[in-house]
Amino acid sequence: MAKPMTSEIECGDCPIRHRAVCARCETDELETLEEIKYYRNYSAGQTICWAGDDMPFVASVVRGVSSLSQTLEDGRTQMVGLLLPSDFIGRPGRSRSPYDVVAVSDVTMCCFRRKPFEDLLGTTPAISERLLEMTMDELDAAREWMLILGRKTAREKIASLLTILARREASIGLAARGGTLSIDLPLTREAMADYLGLTLETVSRQISALKREGIIVLDGKRRVQVPDISRLVMETGDDMDGGMIA
C-alpha cells in the first residue's frame, strides 16, 4: 500500500506548480482543489496500479519517476513511457488504468478524488484547458518517442533520453539553469536498455563513450552532469531548429 504523506505541501510551495494541471488556477480555484486533494508516497519498485485496476483518483507526479508498462498474454512486458515530475496520471471519464504503473524511484503524488475532479472540469476552464494542453504535449512526446525507437542509433537514443530528463529537471527548477546541468538518472542501465530497445552492454558502452568524450560526467551510479547541454543535444540527431520536447 502507498505510504501516507508525512507533511503536506502548500500549493504555493509546490515544486511543479507552474507545470502541473493546476498551473493556471487562481487562488479561489486552488482552494477548491485543496478540498479534494491528498498525497500518496510510493517506494522505488512499488506498484502504483496494475492494468485494469480501478483508479479512484487522478494525480500529478510531484517527485520521482514512474514507468508505464504493458504486458502481453505470453508474459512479455514492454515499458511504453515514463511519468516525470508534473506529469498527470489517470484519465477523467475512464476509471480503469490501461497500464501497469510502477515507481522507478521514490514517488510522491498529489492526488485528486476522481468524481469531484471530473466535476471541476466543467466549472473550472483553467483546469480543463491546461489538461488539454498537457494531453497534446503528451501526444507530441509519444510521436517523438516513436522516432527515437524506430530510427535513431543507440548513441542518439541514449542522448535523447538524457536530454529529455535534463530539460524536464531544469524546467521545474530541480537542475541548475545555465552552465552545468546536474540530473538524477531515475533508471538503472537495465531499465534504460528495456525502455530504449537496446542491450545492457550497448547502453553501458554508449554511456562510457559519452563520458569519455566529456559530453557527460558521471557522479556515482545514478547522477549525471551535463557540462554543455548543446553538445548533448547535438548527439540526439535532432534538427537543432526544432529540438526535443521537454
PDB file of C-alpha atoms in Angstrom:
ATOM      1  CA  MET A   1       0.000   0.000   0.000  1.00  0.00           C
ATOM      2  CA  ALA A   2       1.059   3.588  -0.572  1.00  0.00           C
ATOM      3  CA  LYS A   3       2.579   5.259   2.463  1.00  0.00           C
ATOM      4  CA  PRO A   4       0.807   8.321   3.894  1.00  0.00           C
ATOM      5  CA  MET A   5       2.379  11.705   3.291  1.00  0.00           C
ATOM      6  CA  THR A   6       4.209  12.844   6.413  1.00  0.00           C
ATOM      7  CA  SER A   7       3.601  16.537   5.695  1.00  0.00           C
ATOM      8  CA  GLU A   8       1.506  18.244   3.075  1.00  0.00           C
ATOM      9  CA  ILE A   9       2.934  20.609   0.504  1.00  0.00           C
ATOM     10  CA  GLU A  10       1.370  24.045   0.232  1.00  0.00           C
ATOM     11  CA  CYS A  11       0.306  24.745  -3.357  1.00  0.00           C
ATOM     12  CA  GLY A  12       2.367  27.937  -3.440  1.00  0.00           C
ATOM     13  CA  ASP A  13       5.493  25.979  -2.478  1.00  0.00           C
ATOM     14  CA  CYS A  14       4.884  23.019  -4.762  1.00  0.00           C
ATOM     15  CA  PRO A  15       7.929  22.310  -6.990  1.00  0.00           C
ATOM     16  CA  ILE A  16       5.713  21.505 -10.006  1.00  0.00           C
ATOM     17  CA  ARG A  17       3.253  24.381  -9.505  1.00  0.00           C
ATOM     18  CA  HIS A  18       3.918  26.139 -12.823  1.00  0.00           C
ATOM     19  CA  ARG A  19       3.835  22.936 -14.933  1.00  0.00           C
ATOM     20  CA  ALA A  20       1.108  20.851 -13.301  1.00  0.00           C
ATOM     21  CA  VAL A  21      -2.579  20.598 -14.184  1.00  0.00           C
ATOM     22  CA  CYS A  22      -3.277  23.424 -11.700  1.00  0.00           C
ATOM     23  CA  ALA A  23      -0.709  25.797 -13.274  1.00  0.00           C
ATOM     24  CA  ARG A  24      -3.289  28.361 -14.422  1.00  0.00           C
ATOM     25  CA  CYS A  25      -5.568  28.239 -11.393  1.00  0.00           C
ATOM     26  CA  GLU A  26      -6.383  31.368  -9.430  1.00  0.00           C
ATOM     27  CA  THR A  27      -6.327  31.451  -5.637  1.00  0.00           C
ATOM     28  CA  ASP A  28     -10.001  30.528  -5.244  1.00  0.00           C
ATOM     29  CA  GLU A  29      -9.628  27.637  -7.698  1.00  0.00           C
ATOM     30  CA  LEU A  30      -6.605  26.331  -5.802  1.00  0.00           C
ATOM     31  CA  GLU A  31      -8.653  26.448  -2.611  1.00  0.00           C
ATOM     32  CA  THR A  32     -11.282  24.260  -4.291  1.00  0.00           C
ATOM     33  CA  LEU A  33      -8.614  21.783  -5.351  1.00  0.00           C
ATOM     34  CA  GLU A  34      -7.236  21.754  -1.804  1.00  0.00           C
ATOM     35  CA  GLU A  35     -10.552  20.332  -0.641  1.00  0.00           C
ATOM     36  CA  ILE A  36     -10.277  17.219  -2.812  1.00  0.00           C
ATOM     37  CA  LYS A  37      -6.519  16.596  -2.834  1.00  0.00           C
ATOM     38  CA  TYR A  38      -4.360  14.299  -0.772  1.00  0.00           C
ATOM     39  CA  TYR A  39      -0.840  12.910  -1.091  1.00  0.00           C
ATOM     40  CA  ARG A  40       0.485   9.411  -1.610  1.00  0.00           C
ATOM     41  CA  ASN A  41       4.061   8.175  -1.337  1.00  0.00           C
ATOM     42  CA  TYR A  42       5.406   5.087  -3.091  1.00  0.00           C
ATOM     43  CA  SER A  43       8.780   3.427  -2.597  1.00  0.00           C
ATOM     44  CA  ALA A  44      11.020   2.553  -5.539  1.00  0.00           C
ATOM     45  CA  GLY A  45       9.788  -0.696  -7.092  1.00  0.00           C
ATOM     46  CA  GLN A  46       6.290  -0.404  -5.636  1.00  0.00           C
ATOM     47  CA  THR A  47       3.319  -0.847  -7.964  1.00  0.00           C
ATOM     48  CA  ILE A  48       1.066   2.197  -8.098  1.00  0.00           C
ATOM     49  CA  CYS A  49      -1.600   0.373 -10.100  1.00  0.00           C
ATOM     50  CA  TRP A  50      -1.962  -2.634 -12.371  1.00  0.00           C
ATOM     51  CA  ALA A  51      -3.536  -2.516 -15.821  1.00  0.00           C
ATOM     52  CA  GLY A  52      -7.265  -2.969 -15.406  1.00  0.00           C
ATOM     53  CA  ASP A  53      -7.298  -1.754 -11.802  1.00  0.00           C
ATOM     54  CA  ASP A  54      -9.980   0.683 -10.754  1.00  0.00           C
ATOM     55  CA  MET A  55      -8.423   4.095 -10.056  1.00  0.00           C
ATOM     56  CA  PRO A  56     -10.494   6.215  -7.662  1.00  0.00           C
ATOM     57  CA  PHE A  57      -8.137   9.153  -8.187  1.00  0.00           C
ATOM     58  CA  VAL A  58      -6.193  11.138 -10.763  1.00  0.00           C
ATOM     59  CA  ALA A  59      -2.857  12.664  -9.813  1.00  0.00           C
ATOM     60  CA  SER A  60       0.165  14.787 -10.630  1.00  0.00           C
ATOM     61  CA  VAL A  61       3.642  13.396 -10.010  1.00  0.00           C
ATOM     62  CA  VAL A  62       5.315  15.777  -7.548  1.00  0.00           C
ATOM     63  CA  ARG A  63       8.608  13.957  -7.060  1.00  0.00           C
ATOM     64  CA  GLY A  64      10.194  10.861  -8.531  1.00  0.00           C
ATOM     65  CA  VAL A  65       9.650   8.865 -11.710  1.00  0.00           C
ATOM     66  CA  SER A  66       7.238   6.055 -12.584  1.00  0.00           C
ATOM     67  CA  SER A  67       7.157   3.673 -15.530  1.00  0.00           C
ATOM     68  CA  LEU A  68       4.198   2.776 -17.724  1.00  0.00           C
ATOM     69  CA  SER A  69       4.256  -0.812 -18.990  1.00  0.00           C
ATOM     70  CA  GLN A  70       2.044  -3.195 -20.903  1.00  0.00           C
ATOM     71  CA  THR A  71       2.158  -6.985 -20.683  1.00  0.00           C
ATOM     72  CA  LEU A  72       1.265  -9.374 -23.495  1.00  0.00           C
ATOM     73  CA  GLU A  73      -0.619 -12.639 -22.969  1.00  0.00           C
ATOM     74  CA  ASP A  74       2.592 -14.660 -23.103  1.00  0.00           C
ATOM     75  CA  GLY A  75       4.133 -12.595 -20.300  1.00  0.00           C
ATOM     76  CA  ARG A  76       6.334 -10.321 -22.383  1.00  0.00           C
ATOM     77  CA  THR A  77       6.438  -6.800 -20.928  1.00  0.00           C
ATOM     78  CA  GLN A  78       7.311  -3.545 -22.639  1.00  0.00           C
ATOM     79  CA  MET A  79       7.924  -0.226 -20.925  1.00  0.00           C
ATOM     80  CA  VAL A  80       5.945   2.280 -23.003  1.00  0.00           C
ATOM     81  CA  GLY A  81       6.508   5.521 -21.130  1.00  0.00           C
ATOM     82  CA  LEU A  82       7.793   7.393 -18.114  1.00  0.00           C
ATOM     83  CA  LEU A  83       5.921   9.693 -15.761  1.00  0.00           C
ATOM     84  CA  LEU A  84       8.203  12.541 -14.696  1.00  0.00           C
ATOM     85  CA  PRO A  85       7.547  15.328 -12.163  1.00  0.00           C
ATOM     86  CA  SER A  86       4.489  17.412 -13.194  1.00  0.00           C
ATOM     87  CA  ASP A  87       3.105  14.618 -15.428  1.00  0.00           C
ATOM     88  CA  PHE A  88      -0.533  13.648 -14.949  1.00  0.00           C
ATOM     89  CA  ILE A  89      -1.742  10.106 -14.269  1.00  0.00           C
ATOM     90  CA  GLY A  90      -5.284   8.944 -14.872  1.00  0.00           C
ATOM     91  CA  ARG A  91      -7.884   9.977 -17.402  1.00  0.00           C
ATOM     92  CA  PRO A  92     -11.115  11.749 -16.497  1.00  0.00           C
ATOM     93  CA  GLY A  93     -14.051   9.663 -17.676  1.00  0.00           C
ATOM     94  CA  ARG A  94     -12.088   6.411 -17.501  1.00  0.00           C
ATOM     95  CA  SER A  95     -11.952   4.624 -14.159  1.00  0.00           C
ATOM     96  CA  ARG A  96      -9.500   1.848 -15.049  1.00  0.00           C
ATOM     97  CA  SER A  97      -5.806   2.085 -15.782  1.00  0.00           C
ATOM     98  CA  PRO A  98      -4.686   0.835 -19.224  1.00  0.00           C
ATOM     99  CA  TYR A  99      -1.102   0.353 -17.968  1.00  0.00           C
ATOM    100  CA  ASP A 100       0.906  -1.098 -15.142  1.00  0.00           C
ATOM    101  CA  VAL A 101       2.324   1.917 -13.296  1.00  0.00           C
ATOM    102  CA  VAL A 102       5.386   1.252 -11.127  1.00  0.00           C
ATOM    103  CA  ALA A 103       7.506   3.654  -9.085  1.00  0.00           C
ATOM    104  CA  VAL A 104      11.021   3.656 -10.561  1.00  0.00           C
ATOM    105  CA  SER A 105      12.306   5.858  -7.735  1.00  0.00           C
ATOM    106  CA  ASP A 106      10.597   7.027  -4.550  1.00  0.00           C
ATOM    107  CA  VAL A 107       7.476   8.840  -5.755  1.00  0.00           C
ATOM    108  CA  THR A 108       5.189  11.470  -4.251  1.00  0.00           C
ATOM    109  CA  MET A 109       1.881  12.115  -5.980  1.00  0.00           C
ATOM    110  CA  CYS A 110      -0.659  14.869  -5.442  1.00  0.00           C
ATOM    111  CA  CYS A 111      -3.957  13.012  -5.852  1.00  0.00           C
ATOM    112  CA  PHE A 112      -7.471  14.282  -6.527  1.00  0.00           C
ATOM    113  CA  ARG A 113     -10.598  12.236  -5.917  1.00  0.00           C
ATOM    114  CA  ARG A 114     -11.849  11.294  -9.377  1.00  0.00           C
ATOM    115  CA  LYS A 115     -15.515  12.318  -9.306  1.00  0.00           C
ATOM    116  CA  PRO A 116     -15.004  15.779  -7.747  1.00  0.00           C
ATOM    117  CA  PHE A 117     -12.114  16.390 -10.163  1.00  0.00           C
ATOM    118  CA  GLU A 118     -14.287  15.435 -13.145  1.00  0.00           C
ATOM    119  CA  ASP A 119     -16.965  17.827 -11.898  1.00  0.00           C
ATOM    120  CA  LEU A 120     -14.368  20.622 -11.714  1.00  0.00           C
ATOM    121  CA  LEU A 121     -13.518  20.217 -15.390  1.00  0.00           C
ATOM    122  CA  GLY A 122     -16.949  21.550 -16.286  1.00  0.00           C
ATOM    123  CA  THR A 123     -16.761  24.563 -13.990  1.00  0.00           C
ATOM    124  CA  THR A 124     -13.074  25.492 -14.000  1.00  0.00           C
ATOM    125  CA  PRO A 125     -11.802  26.316 -17.514  1.00  0.00           C
ATOM    126  CA  ALA A 126      -8.248  26.847 -16.238  1.00  0.00           C
ATOM    127  CA  ILE A 127      -8.012  23.163 -15.304  1.00  0.00           C
ATOM    128  CA  SER A 128      -9.680  21.734 -18.412  1.00  0.00           C
ATOM    129  CA  GLU A 129      -7.611  23.958 -20.725  1.00  0.00           C
ATOM    130  CA  ARG A 130      -4.351  23.022 -19.013  1.00  0.00           C
ATOM    131  CA  LEU A 131      -5.268  19.322 -19.089  1.00  0.00           C
ATOM    132  CA  LEU A 132      -5.954  19.559 -22.835  1.00  0.00           C
ATOM    133  CA  GLU A 133      -2.615  21.292 -23.360  1.00  0.00           C
ATOM    134  CA  MET A 134      -0.811  18.587 -21.369  1.00  0.00           C
ATOM    135  CA  THR A 135      -2.605  15.892 -23.362  1.00  0.00           C
ATOM    136  CA  MET A 136      -1.449  17.427 -26.655  1.00  0.00           C
ATOM    137  CA  ASP A 137       2.108  17.703 -25.301  1.00  0.00           C
ATOM    138  CA  GLU A 138       1.941  14.034 -24.336  1.00  0.00           C
ATOM    139  CA  LEU A 139       0.806  13.142 -27.861  1.00  0.00           C
ATOM    140  CA  ASP A 140       3.703  15.103 -29.354  1.00  0.00           C
ATOM    141  CA  ALA A 141       6.106  13.373 -26.967  1.00  0.00           C
ATOM    142  CA  ALA A 142       4.720   9.950 -27.928  1.00  0.00           C
ATOM    143  CA  ARG A 143       5.273  10.713 -31.617  1.00  0.00           C
ATOM    144  CA  GLU A 144       8.790  11.896 -30.866  1.00  0.00           C
ATOM    145  CA  TRP A 145       9.447   8.694 -28.944  1.00  0.00           C
ATOM    146  CA  MET A 146       8.313   6.646 -31.954  1.00  0.00           C
ATOM    147  CA  LEU A 147      11.084   8.362 -33.914  1.00  0.00           C
ATOM    148  CA  ILE A 148      13.625   7.700 -31.165  1.00  0.00           C
ATOM    149  CA  LEU A 149      12.824   3.989 -31.004  1.00  0.00           C
ATOM    150  CA  GLY A 150      12.311   3.434 -34.705  1.00  0.00           C
ATOM    151  CA  ARG A 151      15.009   5.448 -36.438  1.00  0.00           C
ATOM    152  CA  LYS A 152      17.729   6.577 -34.077  1.00  0.00           C
ATOM    153  CA  THR A 153      21.056   4.920 -33.408  1.00  0.00           C
ATOM    154  CA  ALA A 154      21.941   3.594 -29.955  1.00  0.00           C
ATOM    155  CA  ARG A 155      24.025   6.688 -29.220  1.00  0.00           C
ATOM    156  CA  GLU A 156      21.217   9.003 -30.326  1.00  0.00           C
ATOM    157  CA  LYS A 157      18.707   7.097 -28.177  1.00  0.00           C
ATOM    158  CA  ILE A 158      20.838   7.468 -25.046  1.00  0.00           C
ATOM    159  CA  ALA A 159      21.490  11.159 -25.748  1.00  0.00           C
ATOM    160  CA  SER A 160      17.782  11.782 -26.400  1.00  0.00           C
ATOM    161  CA  LEU A 161      16.721  10.205 -23.108  1.00  0.00           C
ATOM    162  CA  LEU A 162      19.324  12.176 -21.154  1.00  0.00           C
ATOM    163  CA  THR A 163      18.249  15.386 -22.903  1.00  0.00           C
ATOM    164  CA  ILE A 164      14.593  14.815 -22.020  1.00  0.00           C
ATOM    165  CA  LEU A 165      15.476  14.236 -18.352  1.00  0.00           C
ATOM    166  CA  ALA A 166      17.844  17.214 -18.206  1.00  0.00           C
ATOM    167  CA  ARG A 167      15.345  19.617 -19.733  1.00  0.00           C
ATOM    168  CA  ARG A 168      12.496  18.453 -17.520  1.00  0.00           C
ATOM    169  CA  GLU A 169      14.537  18.848 -14.339  1.00  0.00           C
ATOM    170  CA  ALA A 170      15.679  22.286 -15.473  1.00  0.00           C
ATOM    171  CA  SER A 171      12.117  23.331 -16.314  1.00  0.00           C
ATOM    172  CA  ILE A 172      10.843  22.623 -12.801  1.00  0.00           C
ATOM    173  CA  GLY A 173      13.905  24.005 -11.072  1.00  0.00           C
ATOM    174  CA  LEU A 174      15.444  20.697  -9.996  1.00  0.00           C
ATOM    175  CA  ALA A 175      18.599  21.304 -12.033  1.00  0.00           C
ATOM    176  CA  ALA A 176      20.625  24.482 -12.249  1.00  0.00           C
ATOM    177  CA  ARG A 177      19.964  26.652 -15.291  1.00  0.00           C
ATOM    178  CA  GLY A 178      22.970  27.734 -17.305  1.00  0.00           C
ATOM    179  CA  GLY A 179      26.370  26.099 -17.134  1.00  0.00           C
ATOM    180  CA  THR A 180      26.465  22.505 -15.924  1.00  0.00           C
ATOM    181  CA  LEU A 181      23.168  20.666 -15.540  1.00  0.00           C
ATOM    182  CA  SER A 182      23.107  18.014 -12.830  1.00  0.00           C
ATOM    183  CA  ILE A 183      20.375  15.398 -13.053  1.00  0.00           C
ATOM    184  CA  ASP A 184      19.375  12.269 -11.180  1.00  0.00           C
ATOM    185  CA  LEU A 185      19.123   9.304 -13.520  1.00  0.00           C
ATOM    186  CA  PRO A 186      15.905   7.536 -12.464  1.00  0.00           C
ATOM    187  CA  LEU A 187      16.510   4.358 -14.460  1.00  0.00           C
ATOM    188  CA  THR A 188      19.072   1.652 -13.947  1.00  0.00           C
ATOM    189  CA  ARG A 189      21.041   0.725 -17.054  1.00  0.00           C
ATOM    190  CA  GLU A 190      18.980  -2.448 -17.302  1.00  0.00           C
ATOM    191  CA  ALA A 191      15.771  -0.398 -17.292  1.00  0.00           C
ATOM    192  CA  MET A 192      17.229   2.023 -19.850  1.00  0.00           C
ATOM    193  CA  ALA A 193      18.038  -0.919 -22.103  1.00  0.00           C
ATOM    194  CA  ASP A 194      14.476  -2.224 -21.812  1.00  0.00           C
ATOM    195  CA  TYR A 195      12.952   1.212 -22.421  1.00  0.00           C
ATOM    196  CA  LEU A 196      15.153   2.008 -25.429  1.00  0.00           C
ATOM    197  CA  GLY A 197      15.105  -1.433 -27.022  1.00  0.00           C
ATOM    198  CA  LEU A 198      18.843  -1.933 -26.532  1.00  0.00           C
ATOM    199  CA  THR A 199      21.050  -4.465 -24.783  1.00  0.00           C
ATOM    200  CA  LEU A 200      22.607  -3.704 -21.416  1.00  0.00           C
ATOM    201  CA  GLU A 201      26.045  -3.918 -22.994  1.00  0.00           C
ATOM    202  CA  THR A 202      25.130  -1.360 -25.641  1.00  0.00           C
ATOM    203  CA  VAL A 203      23.767   1.080 -23.063  1.00  0.00           C
ATOM    204  CA  SER A 204      26.915   0.779 -20.945  1.00  0.00           C
ATOM    205  CA  ARG A 205      29.160   1.190 -23.986  1.00  0.00           C
ATOM    206  CA  GLN A 206      27.367   4.311 -25.211  1.00  0.00           C
ATOM    207  CA  ILE A 207      27.302   5.942 -21.785  1.00  0.00           C
ATOM    208  CA  SER A 208      31.022   5.247 -21.428  1.00  0.00           C
ATOM    209  CA  ALA A 209      31.649   6.825 -24.837  1.00  0.00           C
ATOM    210  CA  LEU A 210      29.698   9.970 -23.929  1.00  0.00           C
ATOM    211  CA  LYS A 211      31.649  10.168 -20.681  1.00  0.00           C
ATOM    212  CA  ARG A 212      34.992   9.634 -22.421  1.00  0.00           C
ATOM    213  CA  GLU A 213      34.257  12.478 -24.843  1.00  0.00           C
ATOM    214  CA  GLY A 214      33.321  14.840 -21.999  1.00  0.00           C
ATOM    215  CA  ILE A 215      29.687  15.193 -23.106  1.00  0.00           C
ATOM    216  CA  ILE A 216      28.521  13.872 -19.741  1.00  0.00           C
ATOM    217  CA  VAL A 217      30.205  13.383 -16.366  1.00  0.00           C
ATOM    218  CA  LEU A 218      29.118  10.516 -14.130  1.00  0.00           C
ATOM    219  CA  ASP A 219      28.772  11.374 -10.443  1.00  0.00           C
ATOM    220  CA  GLY A 220      28.217   7.983  -8.828  1.00  0.00           C
ATOM    221  CA  LYS A 221      25.909   5.382 -10.364  1.00  0.00           C
ATOM    222  CA  ARG A 222      22.729   7.437 -10.716  1.00  0.00           C
ATOM    223  CA  ARG A 223      23.762  11.059 -11.138  1.00  0.00           C
ATOM    224  CA  VAL A 224      24.820  12.646 -14.409  1.00  0.00           C
ATOM    225  CA  GLN A 225      26.285  16.076 -15.017  1.00  0.00           C
ATOM    226  CA  VAL A 226      25.927  17.752 -18.405  1.00  0.00           C
ATOM    227  CA  PRO A 227      28.579  20.473 -18.803  1.00  0.00           C
ATOM    228  CA  ASP A 228      27.098  21.803 -22.056  1.00  0.00           C
ATOM    229  CA  ILE A 229      23.515  20.859 -22.958  1.00  0.00           C
ATOM    230  CA  SER A 230      24.030  21.969 -26.576  1.00  0.00           C
ATOM    231  CA  ARG A 231      26.716  19.298 -27.039  1.00  0.00           C
ATOM    232  CA  LEU A 232      24.365  16.646 -25.702  1.00  0.00           C
ATOM    233  CA  VAL A 233      21.527  17.834 -27.947  1.00  0.00           C
ATOM    234  CA  MET A 234      23.852  17.583 -30.954  1.00  0.00           C
ATOM    235  CA  GLU A 235      24.238  13.876 -30.179  1.00  0.00           C
ATOM    236  CA  THR A 236      20.474  13.263 -30.348  1.00  0.00           C
ATOM    237  CA  GLY A 237      20.370  13.574 -34.130  1.00  0.00           C
ATOM    238  CA  ASP A 238      17.512  16.085 -33.894  1.00  0.00           C
ATOM    239  CA  ASP A 239      17.031  19.111 -36.081  1.00  0.00           C
ATOM    240  CA  MET A 240      18.614  21.820 -33.944  1.00  0.00           C
ATOM    241  CA  ASP A 241      15.917  24.274 -35.027  1.00  0.00           C
ATOM    242  CA  GLY A 242      13.242  22.057 -33.509  1.00  0.00           C
ATOM    243  CA  GLY A 243      14.890  20.237 -30.648  1.00  0.00           C
ATOM    244  CA  MET A 244      13.425  17.705 -28.270  1.00  0.00           C
ATOM    245  CA  ILE A 245      10.136  18.012 -26.485  1.00  0.00           C
ATOM    246  CA  ALA A 246      10.743  18.907 -22.839  1.00  0.00           C
TER     247      ALA A 246
END
